[in-house]
Tab-separated table of C-alpha atoms in Angstrom:
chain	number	residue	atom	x	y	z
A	24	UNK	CA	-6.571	35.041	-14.454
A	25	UNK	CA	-9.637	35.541	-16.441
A	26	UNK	CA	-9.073	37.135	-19.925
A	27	UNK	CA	-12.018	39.271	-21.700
A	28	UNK	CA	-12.810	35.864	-23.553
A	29	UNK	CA	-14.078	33.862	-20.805
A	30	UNK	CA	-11.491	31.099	-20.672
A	31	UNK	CA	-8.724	30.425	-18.078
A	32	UNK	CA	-5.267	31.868	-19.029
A	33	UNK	CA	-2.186	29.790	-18.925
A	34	UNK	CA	0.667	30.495	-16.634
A	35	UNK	CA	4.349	28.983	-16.169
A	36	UNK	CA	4.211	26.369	-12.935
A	37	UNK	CA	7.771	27.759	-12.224
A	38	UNK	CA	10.928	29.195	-14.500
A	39	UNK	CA	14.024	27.034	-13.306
A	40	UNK	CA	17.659	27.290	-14.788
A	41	UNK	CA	17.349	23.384	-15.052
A	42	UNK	CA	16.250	20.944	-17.747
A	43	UNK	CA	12.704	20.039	-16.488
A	44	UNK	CA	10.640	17.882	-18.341
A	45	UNK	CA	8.096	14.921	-17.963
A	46	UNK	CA	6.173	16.084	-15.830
A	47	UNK	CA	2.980	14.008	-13.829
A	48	UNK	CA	0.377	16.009	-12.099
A	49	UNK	CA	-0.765	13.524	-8.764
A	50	UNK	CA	-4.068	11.805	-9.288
A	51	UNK	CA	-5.125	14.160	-6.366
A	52	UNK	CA	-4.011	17.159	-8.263
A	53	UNK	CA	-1.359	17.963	-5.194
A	54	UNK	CA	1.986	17.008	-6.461
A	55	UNK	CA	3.901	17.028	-9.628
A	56	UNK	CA	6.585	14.085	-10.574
A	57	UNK	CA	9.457	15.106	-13.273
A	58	UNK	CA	12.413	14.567	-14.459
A	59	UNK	CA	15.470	17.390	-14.082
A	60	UNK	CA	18.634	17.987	-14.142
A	61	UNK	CA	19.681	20.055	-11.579
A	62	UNK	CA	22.073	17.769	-9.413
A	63	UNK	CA	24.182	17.453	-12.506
A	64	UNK	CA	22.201	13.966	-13.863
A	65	UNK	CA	18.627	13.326	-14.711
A	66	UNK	CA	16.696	12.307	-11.597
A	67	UNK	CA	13.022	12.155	-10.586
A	68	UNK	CA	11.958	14.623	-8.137
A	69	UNK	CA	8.251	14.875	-6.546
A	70	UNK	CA	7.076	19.018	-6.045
A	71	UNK	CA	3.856	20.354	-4.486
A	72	UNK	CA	1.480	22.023	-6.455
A	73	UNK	CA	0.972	24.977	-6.273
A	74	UNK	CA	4.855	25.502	-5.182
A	75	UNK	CA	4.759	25.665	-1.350
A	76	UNK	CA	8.457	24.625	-0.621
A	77	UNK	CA	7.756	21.030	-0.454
A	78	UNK	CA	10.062	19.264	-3.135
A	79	UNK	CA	11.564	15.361	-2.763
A	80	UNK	CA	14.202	14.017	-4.607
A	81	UNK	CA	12.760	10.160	-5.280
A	82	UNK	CA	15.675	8.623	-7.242
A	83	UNK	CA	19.515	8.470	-6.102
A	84	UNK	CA	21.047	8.727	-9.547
A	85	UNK	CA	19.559	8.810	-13.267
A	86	UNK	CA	16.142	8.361	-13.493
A	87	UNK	CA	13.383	9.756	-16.001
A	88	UNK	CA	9.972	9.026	-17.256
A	89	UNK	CA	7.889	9.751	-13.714
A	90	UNK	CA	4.419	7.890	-13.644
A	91	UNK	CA	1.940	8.132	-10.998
A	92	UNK	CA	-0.476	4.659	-10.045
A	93	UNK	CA	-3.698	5.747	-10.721
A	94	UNK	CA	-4.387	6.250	-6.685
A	95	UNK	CA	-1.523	7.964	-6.174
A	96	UNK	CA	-0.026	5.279	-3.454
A	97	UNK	CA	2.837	4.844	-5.909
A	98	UNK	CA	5.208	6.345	-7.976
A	99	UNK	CA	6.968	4.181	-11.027
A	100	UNK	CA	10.113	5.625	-12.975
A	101	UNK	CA	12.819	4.373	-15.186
A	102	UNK	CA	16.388	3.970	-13.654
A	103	UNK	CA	19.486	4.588	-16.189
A	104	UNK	CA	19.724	0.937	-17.018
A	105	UNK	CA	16.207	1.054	-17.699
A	106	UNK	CA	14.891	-0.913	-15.036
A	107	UNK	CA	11.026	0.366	-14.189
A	108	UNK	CA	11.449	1.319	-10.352
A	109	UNK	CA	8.182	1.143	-8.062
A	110	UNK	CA	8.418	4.026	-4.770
A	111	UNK	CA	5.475	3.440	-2.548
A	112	UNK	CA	4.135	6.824	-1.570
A	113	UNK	CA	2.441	7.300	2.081
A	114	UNK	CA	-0.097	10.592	2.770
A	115	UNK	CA	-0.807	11.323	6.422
A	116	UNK	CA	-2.534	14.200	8.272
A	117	UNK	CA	1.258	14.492	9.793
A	118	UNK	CA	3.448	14.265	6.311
A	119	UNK	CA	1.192	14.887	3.671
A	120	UNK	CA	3.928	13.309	1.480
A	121	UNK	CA	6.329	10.783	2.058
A	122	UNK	CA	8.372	8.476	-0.370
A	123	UNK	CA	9.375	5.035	0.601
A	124	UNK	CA	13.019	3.139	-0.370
A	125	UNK	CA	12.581	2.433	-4.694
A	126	UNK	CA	12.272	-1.086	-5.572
A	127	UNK	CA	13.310	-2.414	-8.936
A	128	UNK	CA	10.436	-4.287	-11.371
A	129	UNK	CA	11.979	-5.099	-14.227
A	130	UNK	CA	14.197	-4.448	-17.256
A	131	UNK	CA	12.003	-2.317	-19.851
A	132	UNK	CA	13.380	-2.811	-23.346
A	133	UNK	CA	14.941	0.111	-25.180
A	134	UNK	CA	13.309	1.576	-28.204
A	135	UNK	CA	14.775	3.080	-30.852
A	136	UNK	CA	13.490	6.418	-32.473
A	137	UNK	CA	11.706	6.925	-29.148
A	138	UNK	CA	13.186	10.536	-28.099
A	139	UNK	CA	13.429	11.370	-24.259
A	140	UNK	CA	10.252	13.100	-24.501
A	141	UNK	CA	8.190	10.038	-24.775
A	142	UNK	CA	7.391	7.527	-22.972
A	143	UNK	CA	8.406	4.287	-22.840
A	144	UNK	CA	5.693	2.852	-20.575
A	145	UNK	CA	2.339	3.449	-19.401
A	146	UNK	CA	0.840	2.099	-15.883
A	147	UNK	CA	-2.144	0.589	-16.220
A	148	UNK	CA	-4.968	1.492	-13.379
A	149	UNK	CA	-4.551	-1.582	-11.190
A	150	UNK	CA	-0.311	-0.659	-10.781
A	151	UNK	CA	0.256	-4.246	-11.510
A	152	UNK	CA	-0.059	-4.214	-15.586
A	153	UNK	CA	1.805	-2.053	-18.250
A	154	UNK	CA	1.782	-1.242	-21.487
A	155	UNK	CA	5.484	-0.811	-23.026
A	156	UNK	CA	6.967	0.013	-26.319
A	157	UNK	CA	9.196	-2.629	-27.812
A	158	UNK	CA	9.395	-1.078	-31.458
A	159	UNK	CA	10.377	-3.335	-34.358
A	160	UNK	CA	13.836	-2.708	-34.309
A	161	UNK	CA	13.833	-0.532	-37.523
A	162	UNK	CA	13.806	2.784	-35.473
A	163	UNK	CA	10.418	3.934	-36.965
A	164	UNK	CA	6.920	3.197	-34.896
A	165	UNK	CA	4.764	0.795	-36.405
A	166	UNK	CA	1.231	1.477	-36.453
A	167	UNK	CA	-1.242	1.576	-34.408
A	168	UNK	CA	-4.902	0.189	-33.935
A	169	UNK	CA	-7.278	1.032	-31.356
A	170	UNK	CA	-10.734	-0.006	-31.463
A	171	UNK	CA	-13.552	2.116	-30.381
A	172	UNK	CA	-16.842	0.124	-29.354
A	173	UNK	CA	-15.740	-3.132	-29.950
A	174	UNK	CA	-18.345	-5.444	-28.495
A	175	UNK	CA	-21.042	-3.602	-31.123
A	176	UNK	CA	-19.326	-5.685	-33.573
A	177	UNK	CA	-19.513	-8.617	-31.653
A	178	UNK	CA	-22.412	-10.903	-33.137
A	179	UNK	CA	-24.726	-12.058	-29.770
C-alpha cells in the first residue's frame, strides 16, 4: 500500500495465537527463520515469505535465536543447552526448500542480563567464524568500541 506521503506502509507478516519472535528474513528474501511456541516449547521453524503454506519445523525440541549464513545454504540456532546447531539448507527447482539433519557446533556460553530478545551470537559471512557474547559476569554489558576507518589512522 502506498499512503498519500509517498512511502511504503507497514503491514503484519501474519497474526498467530503463538509467541513468535526472532525472526530472520533469508538472504534471498524468500523465507523467514523464528522462534515460536506453538508445539508447547520454543522451537525454530523456517516459513515462506510471503505466506504460501510452506512452513518447516527445523529443530526437534527447544531451540531459539534463528540465524541465516550469509548465502543462505545454512541455517545456525541455539539448542536448550545452548549448543549453536548448524542445518544445511538445499534449494532445488524440485523443493525450493529443504532442511538437512541439525548438527551440533559447540557450547555457546550463557550471558547474564541478555533477555531472550537478543542475541547471543552473530554468524560471520564465511559460516565458519562468530562473534558471541560472553559478558563479564556482573549481569550488565560492558562497553563497546567499534572503529570506523581504521587504516586512516594507520601511519604508512
Amino acid at each position: 500500500q502506498q499512503p498519500s506521503g509517498g512511502g511504503s506502509v507497514p503491514v503484519p507478516y501474519w497474526n498467530a495465537e503463538f509467541n513468535e519472535r526472532n525472526g530472520r528474513l533469508s538472504p534471498d528474501g524468500k523465507w523467514v527463520a523464528y522462534t515460536s511456541n506453538e508445539s508447547g516449547v520454543d522451537a525454530v521453524y523456517v516459513q515462506s515469505f510471503p505466506i504460501s503454506g510452506a512452513k518447516f519445523q527445523i529443530s526437534d525440541g527447544g531451540a531459539s535465536e534463528p540465524q541465516w549464513s550469509a548465502d543462505g545454504t545454512e541455517l545456525f540456532y541455539l539448542a536448550t543447552d545452548r549448543t549453536l546447531m548448524v542445518v544445511p539448507i538445499t534449494r532445488t527447482t524440485a523443493e525450493p526448500f529443504r532442511p538437512g539433519l541439525p548438527k551440533a557446533q559447540f557450547t555457546v556460553p550463557p550471558v547474564p542480563g541478555l533477555d531472550e530478545l537478543n542475541n547471543s551470537y552473530a554468524v560471520g559471512n564465511d559460516g565458519k567464524r562468530f562473534l558471541i557474547s560472553i559478558g563479564d559476569g556482573t549481569g550488565s554489558a560492558p562497553p563497546l568500541t567499534v572503529m570506523l576507518n581504521w587504516r586512516a589512522g594507520v601511519k604508512k
